[in-house]
Short mmCIF file of C-alpha atoms in Angstrom, two decimals:
data_model
loop_
_atom_site.label_atom_id
_atom_site.label_comp_id
_atom_site.label_asym_id
_atom_site.label_seq_id
_atom_site.Cartn_x
_atom_site.Cartn_y
_atom_site.Cartn_z
CA GLU Y 28 6.80 -15.42 -5.81
CA ILE Y 29 5.31 -17.60 -3.10
CA VAL Y 30 1.58 -17.07 -2.55
CA LEU Y 31 0.01 -17.86 0.82
CA THR Y 32 -3.62 -18.96 0.93
CA GLN Y 33 -5.38 -18.92 4.28
CA SER Y 34 -8.51 -20.88 5.14
CA PRO Y 35 -11.17 -20.62 6.17
CA ALA Y 36 -11.82 -16.97 5.42
CA THR Y 37 -14.08 -16.75 8.46
CA LEU Y 38 -14.38 -18.99 11.48
CA SER Y 39 -17.06 -18.70 14.15
CA LEU Y 40 -16.56 -20.68 17.35
CA SER Y 41 -17.56 -20.59 21.00
CA PRO Y 42 -15.36 -19.91 24.02
CA GLY Y 43 -13.49 -23.03 25.10
CA GLU Y 44 -13.52 -24.58 21.63
CA ARG Y 45 -10.43 -25.35 19.60
CA ALA Y 46 -9.60 -23.25 16.53
CA THR Y 47 -7.54 -24.53 13.63
CA LEU Y 48 -6.39 -22.01 11.03
CA SER Y 49 -4.63 -23.08 7.86
CA CYS Y 50 -1.99 -21.39 5.71
CA ARG Y 51 -1.00 -23.09 2.46
CA ALA Y 52 1.94 -22.00 0.32
CA SER Y 53 2.18 -22.22 -3.46
CA GLN Y 54 5.72 -23.58 -3.13
CA SER Y 55 7.52 -25.51 -0.45
CA PHE Y 56 9.91 -23.66 1.85
CA SER Y 57 11.54 -24.05 5.22
CA SER Y 58 10.16 -22.91 8.54
CA SER Y 59 10.27 -19.16 7.84
CA LEU Y 60 6.55 -18.81 8.48
CA ASP Y 61 5.05 -16.51 11.10
CA TRP Y 62 1.58 -15.79 12.44
CA TYR Y 63 0.15 -12.43 13.50
CA GLN Y 64 -3.02 -11.43 15.30
CA GLN Y 65 -4.76 -8.17 14.46
CA LYS Y 66 -7.65 -6.80 16.46
CA PRO Y 67 -9.85 -3.97 15.12
CA GLY Y 68 -8.11 -0.61 15.23
CA GLN Y 69 -4.79 -2.14 16.32
CA ALA Y 70 -1.49 -2.97 14.71
CA PRO Y 71 -0.69 -6.63 14.08
CA ARG Y 72 0.95 -8.54 16.93
CA LEU Y 73 3.48 -11.29 16.39
CA LEU Y 74 2.18 -14.59 17.80
CA ILE Y 75 4.29 -17.38 16.30
CA TYR Y 76 7.60 -17.28 14.43
CA GLU Y 77 9.58 -19.98 12.66
CA ALA Y 78 6.32 -21.92 12.29
CA SER Y 79 6.15 -23.12 15.89
CA LYS Y 80 7.91 -20.75 18.32
CA ARG Y 81 5.74 -18.54 20.50
CA ALA Y 82 6.71 -14.89 20.64
CA ALA Y 83 7.34 -13.22 23.98
CA GLY Y 84 4.25 -12.92 26.16
CA ILE Y 85 2.01 -15.07 23.97
CA PRO Y 86 -0.24 -17.46 25.93
CA ALA Y 87 0.44 -21.18 25.70
CA ARG Y 88 -2.97 -21.81 24.12
CA PHE Y 89 -1.51 -20.51 20.85
CA SER Y 90 0.62 -23.01 18.94
CA GLY Y 91 1.94 -23.36 15.42
CA SER Y 92 2.97 -26.32 13.34
CA GLY Y 93 3.74 -27.38 9.81
CA SER Y 94 6.43 -27.39 7.16
CA GLY Y 95 6.78 -27.47 3.40
CA THR Y 96 3.56 -26.02 2.05
CA ASP Y 97 1.08 -26.57 4.91
CA PHE Y 98 1.12 -24.63 8.16
CA THR Y 99 -1.40 -24.46 10.99
CA LEU Y 100 -2.15 -22.09 13.83
CA THR Y 101 -4.06 -23.74 16.67
CA ILE Y 102 -5.77 -22.01 19.56
CA SER Y 103 -6.46 -24.78 22.03
CA SER Y 104 -9.24 -23.22 24.12
CA LEU Y 105 -10.73 -20.02 22.81
CA GLU Y 106 -11.10 -16.93 24.96
CA PRO Y 107 -13.40 -14.02 24.03
CA GLU Y 108 -10.34 -11.79 23.48
CA ASP Y 109 -9.08 -14.10 20.70
CA SER Y 110 -11.60 -12.54 18.33
CA ALA Y 111 -9.36 -11.05 15.61
CA VAL Y 112 -7.99 -11.49 12.11
CA TYR Y 113 -5.03 -13.83 11.88
CA TYR Y 114 -2.39 -13.53 9.17
CA CYS Y 115 0.38 -15.87 8.17
CA GLN Y 116 3.57 -14.42 6.74
CA HIS Y 117 6.35 -15.94 4.69
CA ARG Y 118 9.83 -14.44 4.52
CA SER Y 119 12.13 -16.43 2.28
CA ASP Y 120 12.65 -13.87 -0.51
CA TRP Y 121 10.89 -10.89 1.02
CA LEU Y 122 7.91 -10.58 3.32
CA THR Y 123 4.55 -11.73 1.99
CA PHE Y 124 1.30 -12.16 3.89
CA GLY Y 125 -1.68 -14.41 3.48
CA GLY Y 126 -5.14 -12.93 3.04
CA GLY Y 127 -6.13 -13.53 6.65
CA THR Y 128 -8.68 -15.56 8.61
CA LYS Y 129 -11.30 -13.72 10.62
CA LEU Y 130 -12.01 -15.52 13.87
CA GLU Y 131 -15.27 -14.66 15.59
CA ILE Y 132 -16.06 -15.79 19.11
CA LYS Y 133 -19.76 -16.44 19.59
CA GLN N 27 10.46 0.05 26.30
CA LEU N 28 10.76 0.33 22.53
CA GLN N 29 8.14 2.53 20.88
CA LEU N 30 7.53 3.49 17.26
CA GLN N 31 5.35 6.37 16.13
CA GLU N 32 4.32 7.20 12.57
CA SER N 33 3.63 10.76 11.48
CA GLY N 34 2.81 12.59 8.30
CA PRO N 35 0.00 14.04 6.20
CA GLY N 36 -3.28 12.17 6.27
CA LEU N 37 -4.25 13.34 2.80
CA VAL N 38 -2.15 13.26 -0.36
CA ARG N 39 -3.18 14.34 -3.86
CA PRO N 40 -3.02 11.84 -6.72
CA SER N 41 0.31 11.85 -8.60
CA GLU N 42 2.08 13.49 -5.65
CA THR N 43 4.57 11.99 -3.18
CA LEU N 44 3.52 10.37 0.08
CA SER N 45 5.98 11.11 2.90
CA LEU N 46 5.85 9.52 6.33
CA THR N 47 8.24 9.45 9.28
CA CYS N 48 8.71 6.84 11.98
CA THR N 49 10.16 8.09 15.24
CA VAL N 50 11.79 5.42 17.37
CA SER N 51 12.21 5.79 21.12
CA GLY N 52 13.74 3.41 23.61
CA ASP N 53 16.63 2.29 21.42
CA SER N 54 18.89 3.48 18.64
CA ILE N 55 17.96 2.69 15.03
CA THR N 56 21.68 2.38 14.23
CA ARG N 57 22.31 -0.34 16.82
CA TYR N 58 23.46 -3.64 15.38
CA PRO N 59 21.66 -5.81 14.24
CA TYR N 60 18.35 -3.95 14.03
CA TYR N 61 16.30 -3.68 10.86
CA TRP N 62 13.26 -1.42 10.50
CA GLY N 63 10.38 -1.71 8.08
CA TRP N 64 7.21 -0.27 6.61
CA VAL N 65 3.98 -2.24 6.11
CA ARG N 66 0.69 -0.98 4.75
CA GLN N 67 -2.92 -2.13 4.87
CA PRO N 68 -5.67 -0.77 2.60
CA PRO N 69 -8.99 -0.31 4.39
CA GLY N 70 -10.62 -3.68 4.99
CA LYS N 71 -7.81 -5.57 3.27
CA GLY N 72 -4.63 -7.48 4.11
CA LEU N 73 -1.05 -6.53 4.88
CA GLU N 74 1.66 -5.63 2.38
CA TRP N 75 5.36 -5.23 3.18
CA ILE N 76 6.73 -2.07 1.55
CA GLY N 77 10.40 -2.17 2.46
CA SER N 78 13.01 -2.17 5.20
CA LEU N 79 16.15 -0.41 6.35
CA SER N 80 19.15 -1.89 8.12
CA TYR N 81 21.05 -0.47 11.10
CA ASN N 82 23.82 0.62 8.71
CA GLY N 83 21.56 2.21 6.10
CA ASN N 84 21.01 -0.57 3.56
CA THR N 85 17.54 -0.69 2.05
CA TYR N 86 15.34 -3.50 0.74
CA TYR N 87 12.10 -3.03 -1.15
CA ASN N 88 9.07 -5.01 -2.25
CA PRO N 89 9.66 -5.64 -5.97
CA SER N 90 6.09 -4.55 -6.74
CA LEU N 91 6.74 -1.09 -5.28
CA LYS N 92 10.48 -0.72 -5.79
CA SER N 93 10.25 1.81 -8.62
CA ARG N 94 8.28 4.26 -6.43
CA VAL N 95 9.66 3.71 -2.92
CA THR N 96 12.55 5.21 -1.01
CA ILE N 97 13.33 4.63 2.67
CA LEU N 98 15.65 7.14 4.30
CA VAL N 99 17.21 7.49 7.74
CA ASP N 100 17.85 10.49 9.98
CA THR N 101 20.15 9.22 12.70
CA SER N 102 20.27 12.58 14.48
CA LYS N 103 16.55 12.31 15.20
CA ASN N 104 16.43 8.50 15.50
CA GLN N 105 13.90 8.43 12.67
CA PHE N 106 13.42 6.68 9.38
CA SER N 107 11.09 7.79 6.64
CA LEU N 108 9.09 6.50 3.71
CA LYS N 109 8.62 8.23 0.39
CA LEU N 110 6.21 6.84 -2.19
CA THR N 111 5.97 8.70 -5.47
CA SER N 112 3.18 9.03 -8.03
CA VAL N 113 0.47 7.91 -5.66
CA THR N 114 -3.00 6.82 -6.74
CA ALA N 115 -6.15 5.86 -4.87
CA ALA N 116 -4.72 2.34 -4.62
CA ASP N 117 -2.11 3.68 -2.21
CA THR N 118 -4.78 4.67 0.31
CA ALA N 119 -3.97 2.62 3.39
CA MET N 120 -2.97 2.47 7.01
CA TYR N 121 0.82 2.69 7.06
CA TYR N 122 2.74 1.01 9.87
CA CYS N 123 6.39 1.16 10.81
CA ALA N 124 7.85 -1.81 12.64
CA ARG N 125 11.05 -3.43 13.85
CA HIS N 126 12.34 -6.75 12.64
CA ALA N 127 12.95 -9.20 15.46
CA THR N 128 16.47 -10.06 16.50
CA ASN N 129 15.76 -12.84 19.00
CA GLY N 130 17.02 -16.00 17.35
CA CYS N 131 16.80 -14.53 13.85
CA TYR N 132 19.86 -13.48 11.88
CA ALA N 133 18.22 -12.82 8.54
CA GLY N 134 17.87 -9.04 8.72
CA PHE N 135 14.79 -7.83 6.86
CA ARG N 136 13.69 -11.45 6.49
CA CYS N 137 13.07 -11.63 10.26
CA PRO N 138 9.54 -11.35 11.70
CA LEU N 139 8.20 -8.00 12.87
CA ASP N 140 7.95 -7.84 16.64
CA TYR N 141 7.38 -4.17 17.47
CA TRP N 142 4.88 -2.04 15.57
CA GLY N 143 3.73 1.55 15.61
CA GLN N 144 0.04 2.28 15.96
CA GLY N 145 -0.23 3.17 12.28
CA THR N 146 -1.26 6.27 10.37
CA LEU N 147 -4.02 6.45 7.77
CA VAL N 148 -3.12 8.05 4.46
CA THR N 149 -5.86 8.85 1.97
CA VAL N 150 -5.05 9.63 -1.64
CA SER N 151 -7.70 11.93 -3.02
CA SER N 152 -8.07 15.19 -4.88
#
């Protein structure tokens, strides 16, 4: 079973700054890695699929990259509404999620 | 506009069976090539995929839950349901139903989840 480790656990940044969230896999796999955003009291929302493709309606400031065991979600210029928990998800055998990164906007 | 809505008891006794239903509106759950899934989230914790159902009734389960989980479909009501047996306090969670994406993905239940219900909280307690 592939285990996904996300870092940092918590990230606190100011509006306009750049956020870099990491997702590391215990084994190498292809690009079947997705990112979700979850705000308090809401269901997760798909942001990025296949490591780098933006889902419908997702702002261009969100981007994904990586392959093998190291994947990154970048938010180029933070907005106050980006405050949320971000999860990566792998789906080679079945669906597994990372533990999440909590992003706080100061 | 596709919408999913979970429903079911908010409280289940230990050792009993948790039963939830997801009602889908805006499209047919039997339409090719849709897959539908269940995901849960214990309070304050991360996400766990429970299992999924294909448009033609095939099911796929998380190996860690497989012995206790059944996903069923009611095509007449455009619903699919989750049954989890022998529940314990560890099964207390927000339960979400969701649809697997079809845009550019041909891997069925291994596709990302693009539409989600709002979730329903189930507490296991005596």
